[in-house]
Amino acid sequence: MSEEHKIMIEEVEAVETPPKARVEEAADAAPRQRDYLDGFLSAKPSDVPAGEPGGDLYDAIIEALKEIFDPEIPVNIYDLGLIYGVDLTDDGHAVVTMTLTTPHCPVAESMPGEVELRVGAVPGVGDAQVNLVWDPPWDPQKMSDEAKLELGML
């Protein structure tokens, strides 16, 4: 082995401790808060209006939609991606925009009626309306990950 690539070992008795970093308080600065998250973690979320996502009425409608299953596929219509939107007014009028997997679906005539009945039965909903649309067409990419997992697509 050549001299320039040789590893040198040096033994020492002790090593000086490096000085600790210090932050000196400015004389005119306000006192520094010790925990800047104080109060943040204990704060309660603001009230969400009932008709908005996260509101109680909206969540109750979504739960009602999750109880309706496609007769040919063992997945609820919400996770299947058939529900395109839920709109609520202040007076409790609910409008559900939905589609079906195909226009030739065997439940094309009965499914919108069932959705209207289930949503109308949610406490707080005065009137329910279902808009059945075909544009954009449904495709399997609209399904939730849970539905894809249930159907063996993940």
CSV table of N, CA, C and O in Angstrom, one decimal, residues 24-88:
chain,number,residue,atom,x,y,z
A,24,GLU,N,-29.5,35.2,22.6
A,24,GLU,CA,-29.6,36.3,23.6
A,24,GLU,C,-30.9,37.1,23.4
A,24,GLU,O,-31.2,37.4,22.2
A,25,GLU,N,-31.7,37.3,24.4
A,25,GLU,CA,-32.9,38.0,24.3
A,25,GLU,C,-32.6,39.5,24.1
A,25,GLU,O,-31.7,40.1,24.7
A,26,ALA,N,-33.3,40.1,23.1
A,26,ALA,CA,-33.2,41.5,22.8
A,26,ALA,C,-33.9,42.2,24.0
A,26,ALA,O,-35.0,41.8,24.4
A,27,ALA,N,-33.4,43.3,24.4
A,27,ALA,CA,-33.9,44.1,25.5
A,27,ALA,C,-35.3,44.6,25.2
A,27,ALA,O,-36.1,44.7,26.1
A,28,ASP,N,-35.5,45.0,23.9
A,28,ASP,CA,-36.8,45.7,23.6
A,28,ASP,C,-37.8,44.7,23.0
A,28,ASP,O,-38.9,45.1,22.7
A,29,ALA,N,-37.5,43.4,22.8
A,29,ALA,CA,-38.4,42.5,22.2
A,29,ALA,C,-39.4,42.0,23.3
A,29,ALA,O,-39.1,41.9,24.5
A,30,ALA,N,-40.5,41.6,22.8
A,30,ALA,CA,-41.6,41.0,23.7
A,30,ALA,C,-41.1,39.6,24.2
A,30,ALA,O,-40.3,39.0,23.5
A,31,PRO,N,-41.5,39.2,25.3
A,31,PRO,CA,-41.1,37.9,25.8
A,31,PRO,C,-41.5,36.8,24.8
A,31,PRO,O,-42.6,36.8,24.3
A,32,ARG,N,-40.7,35.9,24.7
A,32,ARG,CA,-40.9,34.8,23.8
A,32,ARG,C,-41.9,33.7,24.4
A,32,ARG,O,-41.7,33.4,25.5
A,33,GLN,N,-42.9,33.3,23.6
A,33,GLN,CA,-43.8,32.3,24.0
A,33,GLN,C,-43.1,31.0,24.0
A,33,GLN,O,-42.4,30.6,23.0
A,34,ARG,N,-43.3,30.2,25.0
A,34,ARG,CA,-42.6,28.9,25.1
A,34,ARG,C,-43.3,27.9,24.1
A,34,ARG,O,-42.6,27.1,23.5
A,35,ASP,N,-44.6,27.9,24.0
A,35,ASP,CA,-45.3,27.0,23.2
A,35,ASP,C,-46.2,27.7,22.2
A,35,ASP,O,-47.2,28.2,22.5
A,36,TYR,N,-45.8,27.8,21.0
A,36,TYR,CA,-46.5,28.6,20.0
A,36,TYR,C,-47.8,27.8,19.6
A,36,TYR,O,-48.7,28.4,18.9
A,37,LEU,N,-47.9,26.5,19.9
A,37,LEU,CA,-49.2,25.8,19.6
A,37,LEU,C,-50.2,25.8,20.7
A,37,LEU,O,-51.2,25.2,20.7
A,38,ASP,N,-49.8,26.6,21.8
A,38,ASP,CA,-50.7,26.6,22.9
A,38,ASP,C,-52.1,27.2,22.5
A,38,ASP,O,-52.2,28.2,21.9
A,39,GLY,N,-53.1,26.4,22.7
A,39,GLY,CA,-54.4,26.9,22.4
A,39,GLY,C,-54.9,26.3,21.0
A,39,GLY,O,-56.0,26.1,20.7
A,40,PHE,N,-53.9,26.1,20.1
A,40,PHE,CA,-54.2,25.7,18.8
A,40,PHE,C,-54.8,24.2,18.8
A,40,PHE,O,-55.8,24.0,18.2
A,41,LEU,N,-54.1,23.4,19.5
A,41,LEU,CA,-54.6,22.0,19.6
A,41,LEU,C,-55.8,21.8,20.3
A,41,LEU,O,-56.6,20.8,20.1
A,42,SER,N,-56.1,22.7,21.3
A,42,SER,CA,-57.4,22.5,22.0
A,42,SER,C,-58.5,23.3,21.4
A,42,SER,O,-59.6,23.2,21.9
A,43,ALA,N,-58.3,24.0,20.4
A,43,ALA,CA,-59.4,24.8,19.7
A,43,ALA,C,-60.4,23.8,19.1
A,43,ALA,O,-60.0,22.9,18.4
A,44,LYS,N,-61.6,24.1,19.2
A,44,LYS,CA,-62.7,23.4,18.5
A,44,LYS,C,-62.9,23.9,17.1
A,44,LYS,O,-62.8,25.1,16.9
A,45,PRO,N,-63.3,23.0,16.2
A,45,PRO,CA,-63.5,23.4,14.8
A,45,PRO,C,-64.8,24.3,14.8
A,45,PRO,O,-65.7,24.2,15.6
A,46,SER,N,-64.8,25.2,13.8
A,46,SER,CA,-65.9,26.1,13.7
A,46,SER,C,-67.1,25.3,13.2
A,46,SER,O,-67.0,24.3,12.6
A,47,ASP,N,-68.3,25.8,13.5
A,47,ASP,CA,-69.5,25.1,13.1
A,47,ASP,C,-69.6,25.2,11.6
A,47,ASP,O,-69.5,26.2,11.0
A,48,VAL,N,-69.9,24.0,11.0
A,48,VAL,CA,-70.1,23.9,9.6
A,48,VAL,C,-71.6,24.0,9.3
A,48,VAL,O,-72.4,23.4,10.0
A,49,PRO,N,-72.0,24.8,8.3
A,49,PRO,CA,-73.4,24.9,8.0
A,49,PRO,C,-74.0,23.5,7.6
A,49,PRO,O,-73.3,22.7,7.1
A,50,ALA,N,-75.2,23.3,7.9
A,50,ALA,CA,-75.8,22.0,7.8
A,50,ALA,C,-75.8,21.5,6.3
A,50,ALA,O,-75.7,20.3,6.1
A,51,GLY,N,-75.9,22.4,5.4
A,51,GLY,CA,-75.9,22.0,4.0
A,51,GLY,C,-74.6,21.8,3.3
A,51,GLY,O,-74.5,21.5,2.1
A,52,GLU,N,-73.5,22.0,4.0
A,52,GLU,CA,-72.2,22.0,3.5
A,52,GLU,C,-71.5,20.6,3.8
A,52,GLU,O,-71.9,20.0,4.8
A,53,PRO,N,-70.6,20.2,3.0
A,53,PRO,CA,-69.9,18.9,3.4
A,53,PRO,C,-69.2,19.1,4.7
A,53,PRO,O,-68.6,20.1,5.1
A,54,GLY,N,-69.5,18.1,5.6
A,54,GLY,CA,-69.0,18.1,6.9
A,54,GLY,C,-70.1,18.5,7.9
A,54,GLY,O,-70.0,18.4,9.1
A,55,GLY,N,-71.2,19.1,7.4
A,55,GLY,CA,-72.3,19.5,8.2
A,55,GLY,C,-73.2,18.2,8.5
A,55,GLY,O,-73.1,17.2,7.9
A,56,ASP,N,-73.9,18.3,9.6
A,56,ASP,CA,-74.7,17.2,10.1
A,56,ASP,C,-75.7,16.7,9.1
A,56,ASP,O,-75.8,15.5,8.8
A,57,LEU,N,-76.5,17.6,8.4
A,57,LEU,CA,-77.5,17.2,7.5
A,57,LEU,C,-76.9,16.5,6.2
A,57,LEU,O,-77.3,15.5,5.7
A,58,TYR,N,-75.8,17.2,5.7
A,58,TYR,CA,-75.1,16.6,4.6
A,58,TYR,C,-74.6,15.2,4.9
A,58,TYR,O,-74.7,14.3,4.1
A,59,ASP,N,-73.9,15.1,6.0
A,59,ASP,CA,-73.4,13.7,6.4
A,59,ASP,C,-74.5,12.7,6.5
A,59,ASP,O,-74.3,11.5,6.2
A,60,ALA,N,-75.7,13.1,7.0
A,60,ALA,CA,-76.8,12.2,7.2
A,60,ALA,C,-77.3,11.7,5.8
A,60,ALA,O,-77.7,10.6,5.6
A,61,ILE,N,-77.3,12.6,4.9
A,61,ILE,CA,-77.7,12.3,3.5
A,61,ILE,C,-76.7,11.3,2.9
A,61,ILE,O,-77.1,10.3,2.2
A,62,ILE,N,-75.5,11.6,3.1
A,62,ILE,CA,-74.4,10.7,2.5
A,62,ILE,C,-74.6,9.3,3.1
A,62,ILE,O,-74.5,8.2,2.5
A,63,GLU,N,-74.8,9.2,4.4
A,63,GLU,CA,-75.0,7.9,5.1
A,63,GLU,C,-76.3,7.2,4.5
A,63,GLU,O,-76.2,6.0,4.4
A,64,ALA,N,-77.3,7.9,4.2
A,64,ALA,CA,-78.5,7.3,3.7
A,64,ALA,C,-78.2,6.8,2.3
A,64,ALA,O,-78.7,5.7,1.9
A,65,LEU,N,-77.4,7.5,1.5
A,65,LEU,CA,-77.0,7.1,0.2
A,65,LEU,C,-76.1,5.8,0.2
A,65,LEU,O,-76.2,5.0,-0.7
A,66,LYS,N,-75.3,5.7,1.3
A,66,LYS,CA,-74.5,4.5,1.4
A,66,LYS,C,-75.2,3.3,1.8
A,66,LYS,O,-74.7,2.2,1.8
A,67,GLU,N,-76.5,3.4,2.1
A,67,GLU,CA,-77.4,2.2,2.4
A,67,GLU,C,-78.0,1.7,1.2
A,67,GLU,O,-78.7,0.6,1.3
A,68,ILE,N,-77.9,2.3,0.0
A,68,ILE,CA,-78.5,1.9,-1.2
A,68,ILE,C,-77.5,1.1,-2.0
A,68,ILE,O,-76.4,1.7,-2.3
A,69,PHE,N,-77.7,-0.1,-2.3
A,69,PHE,CA,-76.8,-0.9,-3.1
A,69,PHE,C,-77.3,-1.2,-4.5
A,69,PHE,O,-78.5,-1.3,-4.7
A,70,ASP,N,-76.3,-1.3,-5.4
A,70,ASP,CA,-76.6,-1.7,-6.8
A,70,ASP,C,-76.9,-3.2,-6.7
A,70,ASP,O,-76.2,-3.9,-6.1
A,71,PRO,N,-78.0,-3.6,-7.3
A,71,PRO,CA,-78.4,-5.0,-7.2
A,71,PRO,C,-77.4,-6.0,-7.8
A,71,PRO,O,-77.4,-7.2,-7.5
A,72,GLU,N,-76.7,-5.5,-8.8
A,72,GLU,CA,-75.7,-6.4,-9.5
A,72,GLU,C,-74.3,-6.4,-9.0
A,72,GLU,O,-73.5,-7.3,-9.2
A,73,ILE,N,-74.0,-5.3,-8.2
A,73,ILE,CA,-72.7,-5.1,-7.7
A,73,ILE,C,-72.8,-5.0,-6.2
A,73,ILE,O,-73.5,-4.1,-5.7
A,74,PRO,N,-72.1,-5.7,-5.4
A,74,PRO,CA,-72.2,-5.6,-3.9
A,74,PRO,C,-71.5,-4.4,-3.3
A,74,PRO,O,-70.8,-4.5,-2.3
A,75,VAL,N,-71.8,-3.2,-3.9
A,75,VAL,CA,-71.2,-2.0,-3.4
A,75,VAL,C,-72.3,-0.9,-3.4
A,75,VAL,O,-73.1,-0.9,-4.3
A,76,ASN,N,-72.3,-0.1,-2.4
A,76,ASN,CA,-73.3,1.0,-2.3
A,76,ASN,C,-73.1,2.0,-3.4
A,76,ASN,O,-72.0,2.2,-3.9
A,77,ILE,N,-74.1,2.7,-3.7
A,77,ILE,CA,-74.1,3.6,-4.9
A,77,ILE,C,-73.2,4.8,-4.7
A,77,ILE,O,-72.6,5.4,-5.6
A,78,TYR,N,-72.9,5.2,-3.4
A,78,TYR,CA,-72.0,6.3,-3.2
A,78,TYR,C,-70.6,5.9,-3.4
A,78,TYR,O,-69.9,6.6,-4.1
A,79,ASP,N,-70.2,4.8,-2.9
A,79,ASP,CA,-68.8,4.3,-3.1
A,79,ASP,C,-68.6,3.9,-4.5
A,79,ASP,O,-67.4,3.9,-5.0
A,80,LEU,N,-69.6,3.5,-5.2
A,80,LEU,CA,-69.6,3.1,-6.6
A,80,LEU,C,-69.3,4.3,-7.5
A,80,LEU,O,-68.9,4.1,-8.7
A,81,GLY,N,-69.5,5.5,-7.0
A,81,GLY,CA,-69.3,6.7,-7.8
A,81,GLY,C,-70.5,7.1,-8.6
A,81,GLY,O,-70.3,7.9,-9.5
A,82,LEU,N,-71.6,6.7,-8.3
A,82,LEU,CA,-72.8,7.0,-9.0
A,82,LEU,C,-73.4,8.4,-8.6
A,82,LEU,O,-74.2,9.0,-9.3
A,83,ILE,N,-73.0,8.9,-7.4
A,83,ILE,CA,-73.5,10.1,-6.9
A,83,ILE,C,-72.5,11.2,-7.3
A,83,ILE,O,-71.3,11.2,-6.9
A,84,TYR,N,-72.9,12.1,-8.2
A,84,TYR,CA,-72.1,13.2,-8.6
A,84,TYR,C,-72.1,14.4,-7.7
A,84,TYR,O,-71.2,15.2,-7.7
A,85,GLY,N,-73.2,14.6,-7.0
A,85,GLY,CA,-73.3,15.8,-6.1
A,85,GLY,C,-74.6,15.8,-5.3
A,85,GLY,O,-75.6,15.2,-5.6
A,86,VAL,N,-74.4,16.4,-4.1
A,86,VAL,CA,-75.6,16.6,-3.2
A,86,VAL,C,-75.6,18.1,-2.9
A,86,VAL,O,-74.6,18.7,-2.3
A,87,ASP,N,-76.7,18.8,-3.2
A,87,ASP,CA,-76.8,20.2,-3.0
A,87,ASP,C,-78.0,20.4,-2.0
A,87,ASP,O,-79.1,19.8,-2.2
A,88,LEU,N,-77.8,21.2,-1.0
A,88,LEU,CA,-78.8,21.5,0.0
A,88,LEU,C,-79.1,23.0,0.1
A,88,LEU,O,-78.2,23.8,0.0
